Amino acid sequence: MAGRAAPAPGALLCALLCAAAAAAGGGPGDNPAPGAFGHVYRGAVNISAERVYAFAYRSEPGQVDAVRVYVNSSSENLRYPVLFVVRQQKGVLSWQVPLIFRGLYQRTYNYQEVSRTLCPSEPTPETRPSDQIIFVDVASMAPFNIAYELLVTRLENFQLETNKAFNFTASPSQPQYFLYRFPPDVDSVIINVVSDAAYPCSVVSVQDIVCPVYDLDHNVEFNGVYQSMTKQAAITVQRKDFPGEQFFVVFVIKPEDYACGGSVPSSLHGNVNRTWNLQRTKNLQVTIVPSIKKSVYIQAMFFSFLSFLSFYLGSVVVAFVHYIRVQRKASAGILSPEHGCGMMTSSHPISASTPEGSSYGAIDESSSSGGRQLSSPERRPPAGSDTDSSVEEESDFDTMPEIESDKNIIRTKVFLYLSDLSRKDRRIVSKKYKIYFWNIITIAVFYALPVIQLVITYQTVVNVTGNQDICYYNFLCAHPLGVLSAFNNILSNVGHMMLGILFLLIVLRRDILHRRAMEMKDIYTLDYGIPKHFGLFYAMGIALMMEGVLSACYHVCPNYSNFQFDTSFMYMIAGLCMLKLYQTRHPDINASAYSAYASFAVVISLAVLGVVFGKNDMWFWVIFSMIHVLASLALSTQIYYMGRFKIEGPDSDMGIFRRAVMVLYTDCIQQCSRPMYMDRMVLLIVGNLVNWSFALFGLVYRPRDFASYILGIFICNLLLYLAFYIIMKLRSSEKLLPIPMFCIVATAVVWAAALYFFFQTLSSWEETPAESREKNRPCILLGFFDDHDVWHFLSAAALFFSFLVLLTLDDDLDTVRRDKIPVF
């Protein structure tokens, strides 16, 4: 009837409980006893006696009600546990006491105290309150009484709020989870979890609003996204991943700490299990804060590209200023290559003393330190020709056997000049150096494609499984985009790509101007300055670009097994820079591209072996240290004797090392004479001491980061050689022009700043994922980039300036005859 009064809420609850009791059937154990929230119920059960409690409550419209059940039993009898079954409207949850957890090597841990949060009822669309009921069954198959305690409470602080910290306690048998709803204006949030104590090890999981909730150690990884944690964890959650715009944040304490890097108990005896409830408790604090908005992504991308486009603008300005200066000098009639930073010009007529077909690099004057012309002009093409046609084979060129027989004499002179080591036909030498460029392109393609496929697989596994322990991100500053978990770490590598392209354009400009000058037979191009070969520079530009590509690939999912992707082309960059420095004053005797890249392949192979075996295997470090020392000695001998220290012919002696010992005995022990090449000897002694120190350090400390260890060896040798080169250049009364001086200063400053950010360790795959997250830090630039991203920006600029140093370092020699340029 429309006029009848609605029944009282209390009468409805009583009627609901009576109906439940009638439906339960006969038997004293089957009759549910009405339960009250917040009241502790004590009793005993056995095989013939069980207890059923009914807890009724009223749910308000739009409200999410969460109920937590606490149980305890003093029994440690694993054969007859107490069984608890909780029945709800849409689910059943059950467990036993003692609750058993299994650890490593089948260890078991028993807990007598258990508390679980029941899956909350969904908010009803009704406008009036709804009545809910929960049944708790307590039973045991024991033939004797087992005491228990039961406490059911309604959670007041079940829903987490934005920007508000919430503190709570959890243990393996008492996990916790809470609800979070996205505010209307928030599309992404970061869940920050901190704890004062590293252990016990815990797991933070984000799961969709689905029952049951996986909140125990053995099933928490079945659903959602999860991380292991010691003192800190952070998970970025996007609204688009949860259609209901809400999710559960689950906190589970593991029974053992080995997953977080902690120790495992050596043995468990007696009644030690009874105390696990007290030992494995952890205090946690969770704060959910909004992540960045889409506008920040756009700002970061504009910043990244515009920052490096400014280098293009600076290069255009420098080129324009240079062009204006050249035009003014030309109009004044005082044009000199010195003013063009090495740019070739045709303003000077060909010297009458230089025949048109003269030897590349040779000086046809009586004052030439090269002595005599070693090849006849009739056998060689004009010096101005610079043909590198693909149809020409190396066998088409004159290899000048008379030079091959004479260079033993030339290269053993006490004072060598550039004209002594630049006698080969330029076409042969240029083609030899261009092989570096074409080979590195081939290597880059074949190396990068499998790497890209692998990291895509890594990212897919992370997205599908939700296991964020696979990748070592800085989770406090990991901004996802699409399928990528840390887009900022990938975007920050754009500098390597853009500056690599810019360096290739600068080299191409110099190459074109040099070719024009060669075609015009400019005397300064033919007989003055350092011989221009650009193949190594092109290879360095490609290597810089590939370093950006592979570093981005590594940061798709950084971990222990793919770190060599980030360092492989750094080895090549360091090696190519050393080769370029050596080739500058030794253009005829530099290593071939095939030998150089084969050496790099050996180094990368050693890096892979170091990743696999370099952790604790002493035998690996002994073998590697021996190879390192012997290779240093062999290379030092070759450098000291200008490549003439070889094993050739069947009547050769026992080899390079025996000959080295003989030289040391005769020069240092028998007659203690002064070294023939003092400068080279000083460099090689210092270099060998540095390399032997690295070998000893590796043998003693055995660093886990073997790839960085090898890279450190390369970088130190490169810096040592560059310092030697600049010191010898200044000792030879050569000067540094403004552009190379600026590049040297910029290189030093930018490298110093870059290394500062590099050593701000934000993660470490040498440790467990949980320990690595303790090093995570917030973003420092635009709210988008972290310290390591700044390292990417600065290291790209530093490498670019380093390349410019090598490109412009000897521009002051463009007006100096090659028989006046010393070799060192």
mmCIF file of N, CA and C in Angstrom, residues 569-651:
data_model
loop_
_atom_site.group_PDB
_atom_site.id
_atom_site.type_symbol
_atom_site.label_atom_id
_atom_site.label_comp_id
_atom_site.label_asym_id
_atom_site.label_seq_id
_atom_site.Cartn_x
_atom_site.Cartn_y
_atom_site.Cartn_z
ATOM 1 N N PHE A 569 79.185 1.184 -28.829
ATOM 2 C CA PHE A 569 79.682 2.218 -29.734
ATOM 3 C C PHE A 569 80.525 3.261 -29.005
ATOM 4 N N MET A 570 80.466 3.275 -27.668
ATOM 5 C CA MET A 570 81.421 4.116 -26.944
ATOM 6 C C MET A 570 82.832 3.562 -27.095
ATOM 7 N N TYR A 571 82.958 2.232 -27.111
ATOM 8 C CA TYR A 571 84.268 1.642 -27.395
ATOM 9 C C TYR A 571 84.749 2.094 -28.775
ATOM 10 N N MET A 572 83.850 2.054 -29.746
ATOM 11 C CA MET A 572 84.228 2.435 -31.105
ATOM 12 C C MET A 572 84.595 3.911 -31.177
ATOM 13 N N ILE A 573 83.833 4.754 -30.489
ATOM 14 C CA ILE A 573 84.146 6.189 -30.523
ATOM 15 C C ILE A 573 85.533 6.438 -29.947
ATOM 16 N N ALA A 574 85.825 5.835 -28.793
ATOM 17 C CA ALA A 574 87.145 6.030 -28.189
ATOM 18 C C ALA A 574 88.237 5.493 -29.101
ATOM 19 N N GLY A 575 88.021 4.297 -29.676
ATOM 20 C CA GLY A 575 89.029 3.726 -30.568
ATOM 21 C C GLY A 575 89.232 4.550 -31.822
ATOM 22 N N LEU A 576 88.133 5.033 -32.434
ATOM 23 C CA LEU A 576 88.250 5.844 -33.646
ATOM 24 C C LEU A 576 88.948 7.168 -33.358
ATOM 25 N N CYS A 577 88.696 7.755 -32.198
ATOM 26 C CA CYS A 577 89.378 9.014 -31.849
ATOM 27 C C CYS A 577 90.884 8.780 -31.708
ATOM 28 N N MET A 578 91.276 7.680 -31.064
ATOM 29 C CA MET A 578 92.714 7.390 -30.945
ATOM 30 C C MET A 578 93.332 7.125 -32.311
ATOM 31 N N LEU A 579 92.615 6.402 -33.159
ATOM 32 C CA LEU A 579 93.126 6.159 -34.508
ATOM 33 C C LEU A 579 93.262 7.464 -35.287
ATOM 34 N N LYS A 580 92.297 8.370 -35.115
ATOM 35 C CA LYS A 580 92.369 9.643 -35.829
ATOM 36 C C LYS A 580 93.549 10.476 -35.337
ATOM 37 N N LEU A 581 93.763 10.499 -34.034
ATOM 38 C CA LEU A 581 94.929 11.221 -33.514
ATOM 39 C C LEU A 581 96.220 10.660 -34.086
ATOM 40 N N TYR A 582 96.325 9.348 -34.141
ATOM 41 C CA TYR A 582 97.541 8.723 -34.664
ATOM 42 C C TYR A 582 97.664 8.956 -36.165
ATOM 43 N N GLN A 583 96.542 8.884 -36.876
ATOM 44 C CA GLN A 583 96.576 9.056 -38.329
ATOM 45 C C GLN A 583 96.976 10.470 -38.732
ATOM 46 N N THR A 584 96.719 11.461 -37.843
ATOM 47 C CA THR A 584 97.033 12.846 -38.181
ATOM 48 C C THR A 584 98.503 13.015 -38.535
ATOM 49 N N ARG A 585 99.392 12.427 -37.755
ATOM 50 C CA ARG A 585 100.831 12.567 -38.016
ATOM 51 C C ARG A 585 101.437 11.315 -38.652
ATOM 52 N N HIS A 586 100.630 10.276 -38.839
ATOM 53 C CA HIS A 586 101.140 9.040 -39.458
ATOM 54 C C HIS A 586 100.157 8.577 -40.527
ATOM 55 N N PRO A 587 99.897 9.382 -41.549
ATOM 56 C CA PRO A 587 98.834 9.038 -42.502
ATOM 57 C C PRO A 587 99.093 7.768 -43.291
ATOM 58 N N ASP A 588 100.365 7.386 -43.473
ATOM 59 C CA ASP A 588 100.656 6.218 -44.301
ATOM 60 C C ASP A 588 100.666 4.899 -43.534
ATOM 61 N N ILE A 589 100.720 4.954 -42.220
ATOM 62 C CA ILE A 589 100.942 3.702 -41.487
ATOM 63 C C ILE A 589 99.861 3.440 -40.447
ATOM 64 N N ASN A 590 98.700 4.052 -40.599
ATOM 65 C CA ASN A 590 97.627 3.792 -39.656
ATOM 66 C C ASN A 590 97.016 2.413 -39.905
ATOM 67 N N ALA A 591 96.309 1.905 -38.916
ATOM 68 C CA ALA A 591 95.708 0.578 -39.030
ATOM 69 C C ALA A 591 94.610 0.571 -40.088
ATOM 70 N N SER A 592 94.444 -0.559 -40.744
ATOM 71 C CA SER A 592 93.368 -0.695 -41.721
ATOM 72 C C SER A 592 92.036 -0.797 -40.993
ATOM 73 N N ALA A 593 90.967 -0.499 -41.731
ATOM 74 C CA ALA A 593 89.637 -0.545 -41.136
ATOM 75 C C ALA A 593 89.286 -1.955 -40.682
ATOM 76 N N TYR A 594 89.703 -2.942 -41.450
ATOM 77 C CA TYR A 594 89.371 -4.319 -41.094
ATOM 78 C C TYR A 594 90.035 -4.722 -39.780
ATOM 79 N N SER A 595 91.301 -4.360 -39.615
ATOM 80 C CA SER A 595 91.996 -4.686 -38.367
ATOM 81 C C SER A 595 91.389 -3.936 -37.189
ATOM 82 N N ALA A 596 91.060 -2.658 -37.417
ATOM 83 C CA ALA A 596 90.502 -1.849 -36.317
ATOM 84 C C ALA A 596 89.166 -2.405 -35.858
ATOM 85 N N TYR A 597 88.264 -2.674 -36.796
ATOM 86 C CA TYR A 597 86.949 -3.176 -36.406
ATOM 87 C C TYR A 597 87.021 -4.591 -35.855
ATOM 88 N N ALA A 598 87.982 -5.376 -36.334
ATOM 89 C CA ALA A 598 88.176 -6.695 -35.738
ATOM 90 C C ALA A 598 88.611 -6.568 -34.284
ATOM 91 N N SER A 599 89.459 -5.570 -34.013
ATOM 92 C CA SER A 599 89.871 -5.327 -32.624
ATOM 93 C C SER A 599 88.692 -4.897 -31.768
ATOM 94 N N PHE A 600 87.833 -4.022 -32.320
ATOM 95 C CA PHE A 600 86.644 -3.619 -31.573
ATOM 96 C C PHE A 600 85.731 -4.811 -31.310
ATOM 97 N N ALA A 601 85.636 -5.716 -32.282
ATOM 98 C CA ALA A 601 84.806 -6.908 -32.096
ATOM 99 C C ALA A 601 85.343 -7.769 -30.958
ATOM 100 N N VAL A 602 86.674 -7.874 -30.870
ATOM 101 C CA VAL A 602 87.272 -8.635 -29.768
ATOM 102 C C VAL A 602 86.948 -7.979 -28.431
ATOM 103 N N VAL A 603 87.017 -6.648 -28.392
ATOM 104 C CA VAL A 603 86.721 -5.935 -27.148
ATOM 105 C C VAL A 603 85.268 -6.157 -26.729
ATOM 106 N N ILE A 604 84.345 -6.051 -27.683
ATOM 107 C CA ILE A 604 82.936 -6.261 -27.356
ATOM 108 C C ILE A 604 82.697 -7.698 -26.923
ATOM 109 N N SER A 605 83.393 -8.643 -27.543
ATOM 110 C CA SER A 605 83.270 -10.044 -27.121
ATOM 111 C C SER A 605 83.756 -10.215 -25.686
ATOM 112 N N LEU A 606 84.867 -9.572 -25.360
ATOM 113 C CA LEU A 606 85.358 -9.633 -23.983
ATOM 114 C C LEU A 606 84.357 -9.008 -23.015
ATOM 115 N N ALA A 607 83.693 -7.924 -23.468
ATOM 116 C CA ALA A 607 82.693 -7.288 -22.599
ATOM 117 C C ALA A 607 81.536 -8.243 -22.318
ATOM 118 N N VAL A 608 81.102 -8.975 -23.345
ATOM 119 C CA VAL A 608 80.027 -9.947 -23.139
ATOM 120 C C VAL A 608 80.475 -11.058 -22.200
ATOM 121 N N LEU A 609 81.697 -11.554 -22.401
ATOM 122 C CA LEU A 609 82.213 -12.588 -21.504
ATOM 123 C C LEU A 609 82.321 -12.058 -20.076
ATOM 124 N N GLY A 610 82.701 -10.794 -19.949
ATOM 125 C CA GLY A 610 82.787 -10.213 -18.615
ATOM 126 C C GLY A 610 81.450 -10.120 -17.930
ATOM 127 N N VAL A 611 80.392 -9.830 -18.717
ATOM 128 C CA VAL A 611 79.044 -9.785 -18.142
ATOM 129 C C VAL A 611 78.639 -11.167 -17.632
ATOM 130 N N VAL A 612 79.040 -12.212 -18.378
ATOM 131 C CA VAL A 612 78.630 -13.568 -18.025
ATOM 132 C C VAL A 612 79.497 -14.149 -16.916
ATOM 133 N N PHE A 613 80.826 -13.991 -17.055
ATOM 134 C CA PHE A 613 81.743 -14.670 -16.143
ATOM 135 C C PHE A 613 82.459 -13.737 -15.171
ATOM 136 N N GLY A 614 82.302 -12.431 -15.339
ATOM 137 C CA GLY A 614 83.124 -11.505 -14.567
ATOM 138 C C GLY A 614 82.646 -11.206 -13.165
ATOM 139 N N LYS A 615 81.590 -11.867 -12.705
ATOM 140 C CA LYS A 615 81.071 -11.541 -11.377
ATOM 141 C C LYS A 615 82.014 -12.021 -10.284
ATOM 142 N N ASN A 616 82.239 -13.326 -10.254
ATOM 143 C CA ASN A 616 83.040 -13.883 -9.170
ATOM 144 C C ASN A 616 84.118 -14.852 -9.646
ATOM 145 N N ASP A 617 84.227 -15.062 -10.947
ATOM 146 C CA ASP A 617 85.164 -16.052 -11.468
ATOM 147 C C ASP A 617 86.568 -15.457 -11.550
ATOM 148 N N MET A 618 87.435 -15.941 -10.678
ATOM 149 C CA MET A 618 88.801 -15.416 -10.633
ATOM 150 C C MET A 618 89.567 -15.760 -11.889
ATOM 151 N N TRP A 619 89.311 -16.923 -12.460
ATOM 152 C CA TRP A 619 90.060 -17.343 -13.638
ATOM 153 C C TRP A 619 89.845 -16.376 -14.798
ATOM 154 N N PHE A 620 88.644 -15.832 -14.933
ATOM 155 C CA PHE A 620 88.381 -14.891 -16.018
ATOM 156 C C PHE A 620 89.232 -13.636 -15.862
ATOM 157 N N TRP A 621 89.308 -13.116 -14.642
ATOM 158 C CA TRP A 621 90.070 -11.890 -14.422
ATOM 159 C C TRP A 621 91.561 -12.130 -14.603
ATOM 160 N N VAL A 622 92.056 -13.301 -14.261
ATOM 161 C CA VAL A 622 93.472 -13.608 -14.480
ATOM 162 C C VAL A 622 93.772 -13.615 -15.982
ATOM 163 N N ILE A 623 92.935 -14.298 -16.750
ATOM 164 C CA ILE A 623 93.155 -14.356 -18.201
ATOM 165 C C ILE A 623 93.021 -12.979 -18.826
ATOM 166 N N PHE A 624 91.986 -12.235 -18.426
ATOM 167 C CA PHE A 624 91.793 -10.912 -19.013
ATOM 168 C C PHE A 624 92.954 -9.979 -18.671
ATOM 169 N N SER A 625 93.430 -10.002 -17.450
ATOM 170 C CA SER A 625 94.543 -9.128 -17.061
ATOM 171 C C SER A 625 95.804 -9.476 -17.843
ATOM 172 N N MET A 626 96.047 -10.767 -18.059
ATOM 173 C CA MET A 626 97.204 -11.166 -18.862
ATOM 174 C C MET A 626 97.066 -10.671 -20.295
ATOM 175 N N ILE A 627 95.876 -10.823 -20.880
ATOM 176 C CA ILE A 627 95.658 -10.331 -22.245
ATOM 177 C C ILE A 627 95.833 -8.822 -22.305
ATOM 178 N N HIS A 628 95.337 -8.124 -21.303
ATOM 179 C CA HIS A 628 95.440 -6.669 -21.262
ATOM 180 C C HIS A 628 96.905 -6.220 -21.228
ATOM 181 N N VAL A 629 97.698 -6.821 -20.361
ATOM 182 C CA VAL A 629 99.107 -6.429 -20.229
ATOM 183 C C VAL A 629 99.879 -6.770 -21.491
ATOM 184 N N LEU A 630 99.685 -7.977 -22.029
ATOM 185 C CA LEU A 630 100.427 -8.384 -23.231
ATOM 186 C C LEU A 630 100.027 -7.528 -24.432
ATOM 187 N N ALA A 631 98.745 -7.218 -24.560
ATOM 188 C CA ALA A 631 98.316 -6.368 -25.666
ATOM 189 C C ALA A 631 98.913 -4.968 -25.545
ATOM 190 N N SER A 632 99.006 -4.445 -24.329
ATOM 191 C CA SER A 632 99.628 -3.127 -24.133
ATOM 192 C C SER A 632 101.085 -3.137 -24.551
ATOM 193 N N LEU A 633 101.801 -4.189 -24.188
ATOM 194 C CA LEU A 633 103.205 -4.282 -24.572
ATOM 195 C C LEU A 633 103.369 -4.411 -26.084
ATOM 196 N N ALA A 634 102.558 -5.254 -26.708
ATOM 197 C CA ALA A 634 102.666 -5.446 -28.153
ATOM 198 C C ALA A 634 102.350 -4.156 -28.905
ATOM 199 N N LEU A 635 101.275 -3.474 -28.508
ATOM 200 C CA LEU A 635 100.916 -2.225 -29.171
ATOM 201 C C LEU A 635 101.967 -1.146 -28.932
ATOM 202 N N SER A 636 102.522 -1.108 -27.749
ATOM 203 C CA SER A 636 103.569 -0.126 -27.450
ATOM 204 C C SER A 636 104.787 -0.335 -28.336
ATOM 205 N N THR A 637 105.150 -1.593 -28.547
ATOM 206 C CA THR A 637 106.299 -1.874 -29.405
ATOM 207 C C THR A 637 106.044 -1.437 -30.836
ATOM 208 N N GLN A 638 104.839 -1.705 -31.331
ATOM 209 C CA GLN A 638 104.512 -1.300 -32.700
ATOM 210 C C GLN A 638 104.542 0.220 -32.842
ATOM 211 N N ILE A 639 104.001 0.928 -31.837
ATOM 212 C CA ILE A 639 103.986 2.392 -31.908
ATOM 213 C C ILE A 639 105.403 2.951 -31.811
ATOM 214 N N TYR A 640 106.212 2.375 -30.941
ATOM 215 C CA TYR A 640 107.559 2.894 -30.733
ATOM 216 C C TYR A 640 108.391 2.790 -32.003
ATOM 217 N N TYR A 641 108.229 1.682 -32.725
ATOM 218 C CA TYR A 641 109.015 1.474 -33.941
ATOM 219 C C TYR A 641 108.237 1.799 -35.207
ATOM 220 N N MET A 642 107.199 2.627 -35.104
ATOM 221 C CA MET A 642 106.463 3.130 -36.269
ATOM 222 C C MET A 642 105.959 2.008 -37.172
ATOM 223 N N GLY A 643 105.508 0.927 -36.587
ATOM 224 C CA GLY A 643 104.941 -0.148 -37.374
ATOM 225 C C GLY A 643 105.944 -1.032 -38.082
ATOM 226 N N ARG A 644 107.244 -0.845 -37.835
ATOM 227 C CA ARG A 644 108.262 -1.651 -38.518
ATOM 228 C C ARG A 644 108.716 -2.822 -37.679
ATOM 229 N N PHE A 645 108.069 -3.049 -36.559
ATOM 230 C CA PHE A 645 108.441 -4.141 -35.666
ATOM 231 C C PHE A 645 107.489 -5.302 -35.946
ATOM 232 N N LYS A 646 107.803 -6.108 -36.944
ATOM 233 C CA LYS A 646 106.882 -7.143 -37.382
ATOM 234 C C LYS A 646 107.570 -8.491 -37.454
ATOM 235 N N ILE A 647 106.743 -9.523 -37.570
ATOM 236 C CA ILE A 647 107.231 -10.886 -37.757
ATOM 237 C C ILE A 647 106.978 -11.249 -39.210
ATOM 238 N N GLU A 648 107.984 -11.302 -39.996
ATOM 239 C CA GLU A 648 107.834 -11.540 -41.427
ATOM 240 C C GLU A 648 108.861 -12.558 -41.892
ATOM 241 N N GLY A 649 108.413 -13.472 -42.755
ATOM 242 C CA GLY A 649 109.334 -14.410 -43.379
ATOM 243 C C GLY A 649 109.636 -15.617 -42.529
ATOM 244 N N PRO A 650 110.060 -16.696 -43.153
ATOM 245 C CA PRO A 650 110.357 -17.920 -42.402
ATOM 246 C C PRO A 650 111.608 -17.837 -41.564
ATOM 247 N N ASP A 651 112.479 -16.884 -41.863
ATOM 248 C CA ASP A 651 113.722 -16.798 -41.109
ATOM 249 C C ASP A 651 113.646 -15.764 -39.988
#
